[in-house]
Short mmCIF file of C-alpha atoms in Angstrom, two decimals:
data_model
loop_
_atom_site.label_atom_id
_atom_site.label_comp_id
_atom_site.label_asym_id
_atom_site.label_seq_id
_atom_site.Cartn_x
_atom_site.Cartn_y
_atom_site.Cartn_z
CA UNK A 1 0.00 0.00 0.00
CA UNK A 2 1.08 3.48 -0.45
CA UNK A 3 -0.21 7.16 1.31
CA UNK A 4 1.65 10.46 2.11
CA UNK A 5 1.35 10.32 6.15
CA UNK A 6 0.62 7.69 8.46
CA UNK A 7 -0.43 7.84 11.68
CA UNK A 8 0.49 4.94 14.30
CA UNK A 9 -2.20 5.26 17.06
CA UNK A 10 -6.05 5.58 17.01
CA UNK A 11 -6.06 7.63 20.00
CA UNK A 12 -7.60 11.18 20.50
CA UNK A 13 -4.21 12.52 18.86
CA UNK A 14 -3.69 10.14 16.48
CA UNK A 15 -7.70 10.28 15.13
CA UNK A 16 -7.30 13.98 15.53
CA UNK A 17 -4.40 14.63 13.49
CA UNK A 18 -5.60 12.17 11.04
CA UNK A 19 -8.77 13.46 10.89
CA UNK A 20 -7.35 17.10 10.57
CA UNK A 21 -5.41 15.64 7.80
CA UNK A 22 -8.17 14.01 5.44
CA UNK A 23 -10.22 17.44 6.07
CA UNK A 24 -7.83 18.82 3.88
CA UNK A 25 -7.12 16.53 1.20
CA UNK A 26 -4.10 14.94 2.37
CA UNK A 27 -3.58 10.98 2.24
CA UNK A 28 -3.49 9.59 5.33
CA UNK A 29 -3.79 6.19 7.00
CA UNK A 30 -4.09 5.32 10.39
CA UNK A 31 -2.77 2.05 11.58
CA UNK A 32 -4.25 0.81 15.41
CA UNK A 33 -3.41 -2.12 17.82
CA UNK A 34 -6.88 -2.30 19.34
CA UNK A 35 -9.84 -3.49 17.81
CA UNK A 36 -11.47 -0.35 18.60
CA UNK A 37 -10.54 3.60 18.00
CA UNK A 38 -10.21 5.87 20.58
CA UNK A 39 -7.66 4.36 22.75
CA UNK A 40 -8.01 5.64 26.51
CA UNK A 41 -11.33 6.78 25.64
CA UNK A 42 -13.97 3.96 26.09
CA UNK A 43 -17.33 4.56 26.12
CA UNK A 44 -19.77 2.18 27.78
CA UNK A 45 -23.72 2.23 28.19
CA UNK A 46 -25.23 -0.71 30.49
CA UNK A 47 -28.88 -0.22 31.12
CA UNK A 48 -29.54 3.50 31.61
CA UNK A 49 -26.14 4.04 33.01
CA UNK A 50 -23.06 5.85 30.76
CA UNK A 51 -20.03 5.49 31.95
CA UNK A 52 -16.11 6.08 30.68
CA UNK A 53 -13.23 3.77 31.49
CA UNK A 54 -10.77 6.18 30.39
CA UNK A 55 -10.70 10.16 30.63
CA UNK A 56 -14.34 11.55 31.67
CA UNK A 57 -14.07 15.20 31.32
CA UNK A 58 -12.15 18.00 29.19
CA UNK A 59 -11.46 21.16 29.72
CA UNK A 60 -12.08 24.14 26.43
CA UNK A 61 -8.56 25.76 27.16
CA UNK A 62 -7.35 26.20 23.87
CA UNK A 63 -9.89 27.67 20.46
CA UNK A 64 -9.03 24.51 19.11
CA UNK A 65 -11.01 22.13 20.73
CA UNK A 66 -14.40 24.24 20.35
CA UNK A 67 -13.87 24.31 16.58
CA UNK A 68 -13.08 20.35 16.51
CA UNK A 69 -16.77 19.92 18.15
CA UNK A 70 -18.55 22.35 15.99
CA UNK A 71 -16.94 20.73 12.91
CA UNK A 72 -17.80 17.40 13.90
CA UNK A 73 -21.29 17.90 15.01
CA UNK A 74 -21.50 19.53 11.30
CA UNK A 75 -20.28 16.58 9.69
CA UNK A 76 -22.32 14.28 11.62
CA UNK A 77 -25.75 15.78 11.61
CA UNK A 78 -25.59 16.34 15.12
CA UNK A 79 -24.93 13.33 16.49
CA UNK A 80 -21.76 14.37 17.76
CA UNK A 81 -22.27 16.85 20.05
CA UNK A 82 -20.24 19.23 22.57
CA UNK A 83 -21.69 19.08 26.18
CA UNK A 84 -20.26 21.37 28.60
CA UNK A 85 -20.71 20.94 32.57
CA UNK A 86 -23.46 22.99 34.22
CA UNK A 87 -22.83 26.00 36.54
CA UNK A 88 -23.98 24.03 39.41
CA UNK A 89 -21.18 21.35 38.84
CA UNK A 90 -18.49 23.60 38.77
CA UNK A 91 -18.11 23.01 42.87
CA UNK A 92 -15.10 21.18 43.97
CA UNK A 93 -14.50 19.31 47.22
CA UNK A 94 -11.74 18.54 49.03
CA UNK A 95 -11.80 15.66 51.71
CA UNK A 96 -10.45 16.75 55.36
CA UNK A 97 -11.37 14.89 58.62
CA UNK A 98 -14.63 13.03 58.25
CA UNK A 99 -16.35 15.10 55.31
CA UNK A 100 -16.15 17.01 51.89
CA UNK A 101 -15.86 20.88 52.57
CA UNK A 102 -16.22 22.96 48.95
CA UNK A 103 -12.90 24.59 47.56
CA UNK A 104 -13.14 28.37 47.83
CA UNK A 105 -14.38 29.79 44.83
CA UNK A 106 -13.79 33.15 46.41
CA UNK A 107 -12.54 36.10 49.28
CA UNK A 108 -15.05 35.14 51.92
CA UNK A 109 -14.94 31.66 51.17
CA UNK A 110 -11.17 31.40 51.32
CA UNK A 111 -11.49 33.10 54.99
CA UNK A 112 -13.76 31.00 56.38
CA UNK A 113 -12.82 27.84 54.96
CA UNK A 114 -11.14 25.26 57.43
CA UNK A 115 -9.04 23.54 54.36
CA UNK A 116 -6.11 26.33 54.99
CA UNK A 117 -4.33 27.51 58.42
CA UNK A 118 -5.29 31.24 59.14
CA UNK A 119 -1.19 31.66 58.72
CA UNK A 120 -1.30 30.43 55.27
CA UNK A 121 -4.78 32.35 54.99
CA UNK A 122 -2.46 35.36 55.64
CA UNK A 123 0.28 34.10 53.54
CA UNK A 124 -1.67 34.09 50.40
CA UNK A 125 -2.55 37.75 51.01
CA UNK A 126 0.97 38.25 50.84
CA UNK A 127 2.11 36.58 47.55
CA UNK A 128 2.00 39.39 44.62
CA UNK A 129 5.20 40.67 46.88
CA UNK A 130 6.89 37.61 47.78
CA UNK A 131 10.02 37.12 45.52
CA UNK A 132 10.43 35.25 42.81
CA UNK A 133 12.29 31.62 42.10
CA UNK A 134 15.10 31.21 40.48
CA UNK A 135 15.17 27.28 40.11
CA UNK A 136 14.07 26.04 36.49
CA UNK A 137 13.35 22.70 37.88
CA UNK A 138 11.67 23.72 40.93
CA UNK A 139 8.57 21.37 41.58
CA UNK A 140 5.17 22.24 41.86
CA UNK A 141 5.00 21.73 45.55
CA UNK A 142 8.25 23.45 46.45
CA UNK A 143 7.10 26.54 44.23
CA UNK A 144 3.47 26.34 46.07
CA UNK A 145 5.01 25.99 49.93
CA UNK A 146 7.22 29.02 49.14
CA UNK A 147 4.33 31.32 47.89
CA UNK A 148 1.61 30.10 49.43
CA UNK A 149 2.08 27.98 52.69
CA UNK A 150 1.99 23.90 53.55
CA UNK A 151 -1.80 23.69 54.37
CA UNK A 152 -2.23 25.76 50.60
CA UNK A 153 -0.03 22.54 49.24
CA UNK A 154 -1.43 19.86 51.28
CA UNK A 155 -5.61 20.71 50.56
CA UNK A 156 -5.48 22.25 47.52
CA UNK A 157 -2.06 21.63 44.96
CA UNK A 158 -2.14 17.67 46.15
CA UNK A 159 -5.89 16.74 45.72
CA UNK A 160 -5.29 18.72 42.40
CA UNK A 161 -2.42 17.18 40.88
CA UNK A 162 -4.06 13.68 42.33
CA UNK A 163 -6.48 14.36 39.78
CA UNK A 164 -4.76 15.58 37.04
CA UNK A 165 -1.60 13.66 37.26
CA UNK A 166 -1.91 11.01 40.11
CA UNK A 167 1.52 12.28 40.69
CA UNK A 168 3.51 13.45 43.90
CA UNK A 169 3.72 17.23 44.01
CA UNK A 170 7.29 17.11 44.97
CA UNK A 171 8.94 15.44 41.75
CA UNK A 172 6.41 17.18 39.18
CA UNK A 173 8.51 19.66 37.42
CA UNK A 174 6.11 22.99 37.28
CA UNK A 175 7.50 24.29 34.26
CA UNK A 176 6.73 20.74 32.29
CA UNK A 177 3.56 20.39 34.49
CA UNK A 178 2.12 23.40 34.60
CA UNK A 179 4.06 25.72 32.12
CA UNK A 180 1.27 28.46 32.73
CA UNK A 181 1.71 28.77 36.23
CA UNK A 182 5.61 28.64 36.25
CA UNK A 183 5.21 31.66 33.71
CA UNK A 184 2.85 33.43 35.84
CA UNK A 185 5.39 33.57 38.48
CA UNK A 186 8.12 34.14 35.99
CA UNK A 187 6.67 36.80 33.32
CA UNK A 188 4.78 38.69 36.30
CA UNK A 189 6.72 38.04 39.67
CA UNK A 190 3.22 36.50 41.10
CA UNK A 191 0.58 34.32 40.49
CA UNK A 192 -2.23 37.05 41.48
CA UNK A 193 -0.45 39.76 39.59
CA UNK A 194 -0.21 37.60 36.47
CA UNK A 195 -3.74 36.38 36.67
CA UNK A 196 -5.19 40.17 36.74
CA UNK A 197 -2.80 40.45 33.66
CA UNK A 198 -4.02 37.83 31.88
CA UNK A 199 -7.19 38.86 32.42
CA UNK A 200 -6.97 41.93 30.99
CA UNK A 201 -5.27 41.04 27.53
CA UNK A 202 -7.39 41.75 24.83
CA UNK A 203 -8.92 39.02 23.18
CA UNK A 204 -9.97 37.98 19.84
CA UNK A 205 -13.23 36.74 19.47
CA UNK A 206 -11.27 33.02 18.62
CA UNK A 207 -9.75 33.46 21.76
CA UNK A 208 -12.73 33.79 23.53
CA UNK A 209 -13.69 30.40 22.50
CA UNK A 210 -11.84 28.87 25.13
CA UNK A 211 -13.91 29.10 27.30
CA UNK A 212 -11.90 27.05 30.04
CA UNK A 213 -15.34 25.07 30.47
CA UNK A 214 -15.28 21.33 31.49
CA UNK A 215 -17.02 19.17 28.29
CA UNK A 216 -18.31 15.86 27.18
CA UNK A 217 -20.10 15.23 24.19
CA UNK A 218 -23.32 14.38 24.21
CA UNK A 219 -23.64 10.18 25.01
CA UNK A 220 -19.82 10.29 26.21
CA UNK A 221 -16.09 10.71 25.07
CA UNK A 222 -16.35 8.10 22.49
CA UNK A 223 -19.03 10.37 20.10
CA UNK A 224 -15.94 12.15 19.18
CA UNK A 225 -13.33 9.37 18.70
CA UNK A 226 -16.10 7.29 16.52
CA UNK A 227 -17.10 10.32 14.58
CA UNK A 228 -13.20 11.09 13.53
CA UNK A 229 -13.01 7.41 12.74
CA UNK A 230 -16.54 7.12 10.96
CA UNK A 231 -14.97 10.03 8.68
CA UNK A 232 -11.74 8.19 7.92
CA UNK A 233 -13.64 4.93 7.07
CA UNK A 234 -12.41 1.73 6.85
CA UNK A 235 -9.79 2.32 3.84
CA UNK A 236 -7.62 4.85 5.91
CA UNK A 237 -8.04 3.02 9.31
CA UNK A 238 -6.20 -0.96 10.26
CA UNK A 239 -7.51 -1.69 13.69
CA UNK A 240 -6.05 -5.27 15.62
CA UNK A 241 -2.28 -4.24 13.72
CA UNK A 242 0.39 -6.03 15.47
CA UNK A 243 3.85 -6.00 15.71
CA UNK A 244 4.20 -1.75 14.15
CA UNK A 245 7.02 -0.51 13.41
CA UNK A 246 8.11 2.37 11.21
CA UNK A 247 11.55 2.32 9.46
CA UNK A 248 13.49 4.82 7.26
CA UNK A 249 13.85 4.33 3.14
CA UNK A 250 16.12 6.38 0.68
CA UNK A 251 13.03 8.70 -0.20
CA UNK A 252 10.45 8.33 2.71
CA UNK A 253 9.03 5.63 5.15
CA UNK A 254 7.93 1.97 5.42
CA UNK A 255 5.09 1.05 8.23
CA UNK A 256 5.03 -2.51 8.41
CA UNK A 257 2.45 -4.35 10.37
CA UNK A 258 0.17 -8.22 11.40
CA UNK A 259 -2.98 -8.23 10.32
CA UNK A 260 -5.79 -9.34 12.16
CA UNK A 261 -5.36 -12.46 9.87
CA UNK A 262 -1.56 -12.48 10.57
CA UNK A 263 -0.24 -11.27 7.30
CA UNK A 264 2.60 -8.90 6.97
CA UNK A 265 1.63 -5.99 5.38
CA UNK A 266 3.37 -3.00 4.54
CA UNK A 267 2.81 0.75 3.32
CA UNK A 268 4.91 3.15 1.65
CA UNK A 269 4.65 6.85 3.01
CA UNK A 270 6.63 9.75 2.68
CA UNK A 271 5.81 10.73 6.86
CA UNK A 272 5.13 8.98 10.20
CA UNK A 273 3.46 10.23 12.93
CA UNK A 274 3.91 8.10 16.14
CA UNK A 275 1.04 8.81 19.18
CA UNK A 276 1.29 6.10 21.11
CA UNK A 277 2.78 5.64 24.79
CA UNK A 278 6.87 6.20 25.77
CA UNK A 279 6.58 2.59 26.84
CA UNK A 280 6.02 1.47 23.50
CA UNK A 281 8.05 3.35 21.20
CA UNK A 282 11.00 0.88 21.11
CA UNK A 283 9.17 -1.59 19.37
CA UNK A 284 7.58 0.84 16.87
CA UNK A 285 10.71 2.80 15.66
CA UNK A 286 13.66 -0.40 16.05
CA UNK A 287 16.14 1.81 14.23
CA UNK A 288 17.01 4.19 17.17
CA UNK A 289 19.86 3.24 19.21
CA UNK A 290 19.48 2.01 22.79
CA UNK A 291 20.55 4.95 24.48
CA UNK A 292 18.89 7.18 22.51
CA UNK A 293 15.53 5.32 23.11
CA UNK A 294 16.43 5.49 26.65
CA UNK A 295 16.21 9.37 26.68
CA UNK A 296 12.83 9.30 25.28
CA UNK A 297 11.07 6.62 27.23
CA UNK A 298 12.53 7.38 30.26
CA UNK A 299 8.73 8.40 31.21
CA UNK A 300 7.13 6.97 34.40
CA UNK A 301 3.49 6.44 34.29
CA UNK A 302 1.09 6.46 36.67
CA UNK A 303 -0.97 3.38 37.12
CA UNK A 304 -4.64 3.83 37.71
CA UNK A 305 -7.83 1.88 38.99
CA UNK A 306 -11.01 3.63 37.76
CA UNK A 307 -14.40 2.48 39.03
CA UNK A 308 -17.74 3.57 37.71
CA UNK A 309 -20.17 3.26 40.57
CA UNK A 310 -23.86 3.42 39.65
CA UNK A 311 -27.00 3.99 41.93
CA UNK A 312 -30.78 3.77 40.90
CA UNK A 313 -31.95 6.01 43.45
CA UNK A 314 -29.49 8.37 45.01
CA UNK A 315 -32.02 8.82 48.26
CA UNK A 316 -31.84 12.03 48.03
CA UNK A 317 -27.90 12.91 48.30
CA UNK A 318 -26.31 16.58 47.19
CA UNK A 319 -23.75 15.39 44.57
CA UNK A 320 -24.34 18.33 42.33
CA UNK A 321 -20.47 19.01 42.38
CA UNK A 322 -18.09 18.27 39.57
CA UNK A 323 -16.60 15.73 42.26
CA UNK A 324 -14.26 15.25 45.31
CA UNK A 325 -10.25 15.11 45.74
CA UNK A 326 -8.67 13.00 48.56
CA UNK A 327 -5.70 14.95 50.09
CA UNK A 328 -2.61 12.49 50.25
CA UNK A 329 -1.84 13.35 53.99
CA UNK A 330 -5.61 12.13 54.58
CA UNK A 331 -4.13 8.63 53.97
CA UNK A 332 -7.10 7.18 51.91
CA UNK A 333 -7.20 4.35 48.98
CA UNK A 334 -8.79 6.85 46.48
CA UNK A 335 -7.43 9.97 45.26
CA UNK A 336 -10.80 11.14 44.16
CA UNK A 337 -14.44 10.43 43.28
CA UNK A 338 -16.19 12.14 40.36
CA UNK A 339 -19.81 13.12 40.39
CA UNK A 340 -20.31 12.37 36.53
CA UNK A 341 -24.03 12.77 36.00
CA UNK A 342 -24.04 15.69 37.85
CA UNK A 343 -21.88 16.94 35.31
CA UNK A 344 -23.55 15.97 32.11
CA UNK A 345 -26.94 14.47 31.12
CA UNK A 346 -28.41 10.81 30.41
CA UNK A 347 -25.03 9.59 32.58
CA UNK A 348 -27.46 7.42 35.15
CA UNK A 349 -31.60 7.15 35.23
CA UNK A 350 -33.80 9.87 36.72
CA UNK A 351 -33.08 9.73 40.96
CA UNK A 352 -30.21 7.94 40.65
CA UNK A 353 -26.42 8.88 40.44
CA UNK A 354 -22.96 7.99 38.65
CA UNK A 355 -19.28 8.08 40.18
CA UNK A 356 -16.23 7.42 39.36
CA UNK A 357 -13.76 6.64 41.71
CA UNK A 358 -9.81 6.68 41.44
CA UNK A 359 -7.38 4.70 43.12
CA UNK A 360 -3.85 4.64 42.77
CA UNK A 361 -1.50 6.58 41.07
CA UNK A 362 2.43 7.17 41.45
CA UNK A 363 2.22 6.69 45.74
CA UNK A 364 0.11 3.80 45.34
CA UNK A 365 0.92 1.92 43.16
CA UNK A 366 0.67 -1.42 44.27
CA UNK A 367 -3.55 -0.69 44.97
CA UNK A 368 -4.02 -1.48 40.85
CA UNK A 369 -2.74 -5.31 41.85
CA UNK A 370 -5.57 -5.67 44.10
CA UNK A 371 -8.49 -7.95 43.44
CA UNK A 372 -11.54 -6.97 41.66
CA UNK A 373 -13.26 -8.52 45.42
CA UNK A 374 -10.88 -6.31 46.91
CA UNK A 375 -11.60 -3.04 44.87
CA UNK A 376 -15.45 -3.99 45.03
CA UNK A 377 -14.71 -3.77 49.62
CA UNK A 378 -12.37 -0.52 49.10
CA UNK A 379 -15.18 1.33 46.66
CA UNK A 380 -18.27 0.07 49.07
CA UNK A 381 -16.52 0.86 52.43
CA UNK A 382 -15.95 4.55 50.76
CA UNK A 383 -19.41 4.46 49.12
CA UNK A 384 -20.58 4.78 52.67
CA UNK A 385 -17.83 6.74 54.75
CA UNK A 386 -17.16 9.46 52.26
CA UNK A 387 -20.30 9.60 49.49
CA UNK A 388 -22.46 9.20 52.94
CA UNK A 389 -24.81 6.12 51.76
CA UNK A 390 -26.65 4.71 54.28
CA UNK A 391 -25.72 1.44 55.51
CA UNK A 392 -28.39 -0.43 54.13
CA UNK A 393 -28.08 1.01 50.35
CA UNK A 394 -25.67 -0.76 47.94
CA UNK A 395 -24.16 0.19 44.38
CA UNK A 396 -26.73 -0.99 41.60
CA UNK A 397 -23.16 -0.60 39.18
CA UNK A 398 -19.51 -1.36 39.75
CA UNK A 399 -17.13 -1.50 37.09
CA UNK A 400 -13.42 -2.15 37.55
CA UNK A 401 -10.69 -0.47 34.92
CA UNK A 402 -6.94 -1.17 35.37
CA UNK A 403 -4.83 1.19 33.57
CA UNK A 404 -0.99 0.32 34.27
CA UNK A 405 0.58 3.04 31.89
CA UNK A 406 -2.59 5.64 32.68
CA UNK A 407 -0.87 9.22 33.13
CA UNK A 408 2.46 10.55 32.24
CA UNK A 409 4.46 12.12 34.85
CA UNK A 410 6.23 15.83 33.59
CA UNK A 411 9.47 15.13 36.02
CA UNK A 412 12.54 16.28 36.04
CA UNK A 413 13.31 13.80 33.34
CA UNK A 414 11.06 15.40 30.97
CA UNK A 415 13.59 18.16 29.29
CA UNK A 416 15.64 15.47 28.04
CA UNK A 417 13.01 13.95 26.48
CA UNK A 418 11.15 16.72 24.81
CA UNK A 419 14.64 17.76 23.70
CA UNK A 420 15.78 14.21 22.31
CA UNK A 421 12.09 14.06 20.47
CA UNK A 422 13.31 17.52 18.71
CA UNK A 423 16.65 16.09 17.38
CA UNK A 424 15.55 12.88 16.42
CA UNK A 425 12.69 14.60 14.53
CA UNK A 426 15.50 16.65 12.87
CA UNK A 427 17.74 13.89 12.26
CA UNK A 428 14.80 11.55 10.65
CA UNK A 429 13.32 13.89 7.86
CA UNK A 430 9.54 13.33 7.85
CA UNK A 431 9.44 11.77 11.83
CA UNK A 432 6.85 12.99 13.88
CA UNK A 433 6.52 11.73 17.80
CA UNK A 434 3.97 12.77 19.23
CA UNK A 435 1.44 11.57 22.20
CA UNK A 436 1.09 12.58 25.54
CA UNK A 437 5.31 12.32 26.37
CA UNK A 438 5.19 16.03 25.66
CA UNK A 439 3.17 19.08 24.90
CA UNK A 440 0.71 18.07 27.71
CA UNK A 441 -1.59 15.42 28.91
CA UNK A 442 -5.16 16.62 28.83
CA UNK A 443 -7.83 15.91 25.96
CA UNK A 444 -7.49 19.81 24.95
CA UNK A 445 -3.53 19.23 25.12
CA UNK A 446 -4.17 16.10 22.62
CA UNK A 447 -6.48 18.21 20.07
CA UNK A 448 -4.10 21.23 19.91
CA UNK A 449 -1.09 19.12 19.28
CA UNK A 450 -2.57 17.10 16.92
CA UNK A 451 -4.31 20.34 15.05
CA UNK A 452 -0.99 21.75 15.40
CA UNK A 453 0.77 18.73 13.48
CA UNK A 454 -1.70 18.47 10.90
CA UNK A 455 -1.38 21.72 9.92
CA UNK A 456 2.32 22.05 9.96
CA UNK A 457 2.83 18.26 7.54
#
């Protein structure tokens, strides 16, 4: 077979780009392990309960994600369609002593709350004059102690980064983790200064599509993977390809691949775009030396146990929140429980409730060995201590996900790698790796990358 580009990975970035791609006329393939698209994003509907196995929310931070959506529900008459969170859901809660108390959304909220010492209270009043760091690889708790106070880091930066990263505050790099708020501090000497700053830029009416709302799509995550790979069709997308790997020619690329059958198959193509994980990138580019490799998969992951927990009848319960993060030096088994349907619509039936609960990550690692009988004891013991079920009332759902290689970890490790990715990308003319290893892990990280690619091949 022959085509200009192909993409290894049916992800969100590899669909993306290749969907970008075929939008404007370029020949593109898309070659898949799975028999499925979407990768992380799964999709799953039992009874009148949707649920996700993989990423459940976005976040509109960048234009290009809002004009993805609106192109896609054009393309499929609707069916794909943006959903974005409800005001109500935009409360977040933080677990500390024997309850949820709500994140302050504001001054007289962040005096009264009991999540922060009245030192630290103090402290934060204090930060547009506290001086700047001078460590490029200071982490993201070390830069929030110093300008904001331990009880700041402990009840607000942890249960945060629990639920973005599932990392450890302390060896997240903040200028690979959170480039905007190392800049803040950087470009404006504070984070309050910078944010009235930003604030006041003027923007363009495309920049005002990023809205910095949280989003679904209508039905779940999987409307938008499936409409991408509805658009490619079947001749531009292998799915259940074993064995990938890309190697150089004299004058462009070979992708060779198993079949579902088993047959070697091969395609000509003048560029490759890798999007799958660090882990695997050995296998699918063999030609790179050892040591080289090493500098690029040198990523830690964290592994992750997600369970969708589904109730018929919620008796009652507030869990109009977007969800609730479990401080690390609260020693619980879950760094978090999502309030899904409160969050988008048709998620559980009328009354009743959806959650998703997450357990692991980089200081727990060993939890995503334990049983699914043990899982099923941990997510009913909390079920009752922290969601505050009644004794007598039992999940009506419970579905167990193990992801081993779930969320990419922006350490200090992570400058050699983006910088390796650059010269081997210069060194192999028409190489493109891409994936979560750099330019961010989130769903609107994915899309702008992969828009980004698309329109610079």
């Amino acid at each position: 077979m022959k085509t200009d580009i192909v993409v290894i990975g049916a992800g969100l970035t590899g669909l993306t780009t290749a969907y970008q791609l075929a939008r404007k006329g370029r020949q593109v393939m898309v070659v898949e392990r799975m028999d499925v698209p979407g990768g992380q994003i799964q999709t799953h509907t039992e009874g009148d309960f949707v649920f996700e196995s993989g990423p459940n929310t976005g976040t509109i931070s960048y234009p290009e994600v809002a004009e993805l959506m609106a192109d896609l529900e054009k393309i499929s008459n609707g069916k794909c369609r943006l959903e974005t969170a409800p005001d109500a859901s935009k409360r977040r809660l933080i677990w500390k002593g024997n309850r949820f108390h709500e994140l302050p959304s504001g001054p007289v909220s962040a005096i009264t709350t009991p999540l922060f010492t009245f030192s630290d209270k103090l402290r934060i009043l204090g930060e547009p004059w506290r001086k700047k760091g001078d460590d490029p690889n200071e982490s993201v708790g070390s830069l929030a102690r110093r300008r904001l106070g331990r009880s700041f880091v402990d009840y607000a930066v942890n249960p945060f980064l629990s639920g973005v990263y599932a990392g450890n505050p302390d060896k997240l790099v903040t200028r690979y983790a959170l480039p905007k708020l190392y800049h803040l501090e950087q470009d404006y000497g504070s984070f309050i200064r910078g944010a009235i700053a930003k604030a006041k830029e003027p923007k363009t009416d495309r920049d005002r599509l990023a809205t910095k709302k949280v989003f679904s799509a209508v039905g779940g995550l999987s409307q938008i993977t499936h409409t991408m790979a509805d658009y490619l069709g079947s001749e531009r997308l292998v799915l259940g390809a074993q064995q990938v790997h890309a190697i150089p020619t004299d004058d462009g690329w070979l992708v060779s691949y198993l079949n579902k059958k088993g047959e070697d198959k091969q395609i000509d193509c003048h560029q490759v775009v890798t999007t799958c994980g660090a882990y695997a990138l050995p296998k699918v580019l063999p030609f790179i030396d050892d040591d080289t490799m090493r500098q690029v998969n040198n990523l830690k992951y964290a592994p992750v146990v997600e369970v969708s927990v589904g109730v018929k009848d919620a008796l009652g319960g507030d869990y109009q929140a977007f969800g609730g993060l479990v401080p690390g030096c609260e020693n619980k088994q879950v760094l978090g429980i999502l309030f899904p349907s409160a969050c988008f619509s048709g998620r559980a039936p009328e009354g009743g409730a959806l959650f998703t609960y997450f357990i692991g990550g980089v200081n727990h690692a060993e939890l995503v060995d334990k049983t699914d009988d043990e899982l099923t004891a941990l997510v009913e013991e909390y079920f009752h201590t922290m969601l505050k079920f009644p004794v007598h009332a039992k999940p009506d759902l419970i579905r167990i996900f193990r992801h081993r290689h779930a969320i990419p970890q922006y350490e200090l490790s992570s400058g050699e790698r983006f910088g390796t990715v650059e010269q081997l990308q210069t060194k192999y003319k028409g190489l493109t790796i891409a994936g979560n290893l750099r330019d961010g892990i989130g769903m609107a990280h994915r899309i702008k990358q992969a828009t980004d690619i698309a329109n610079t091949l």
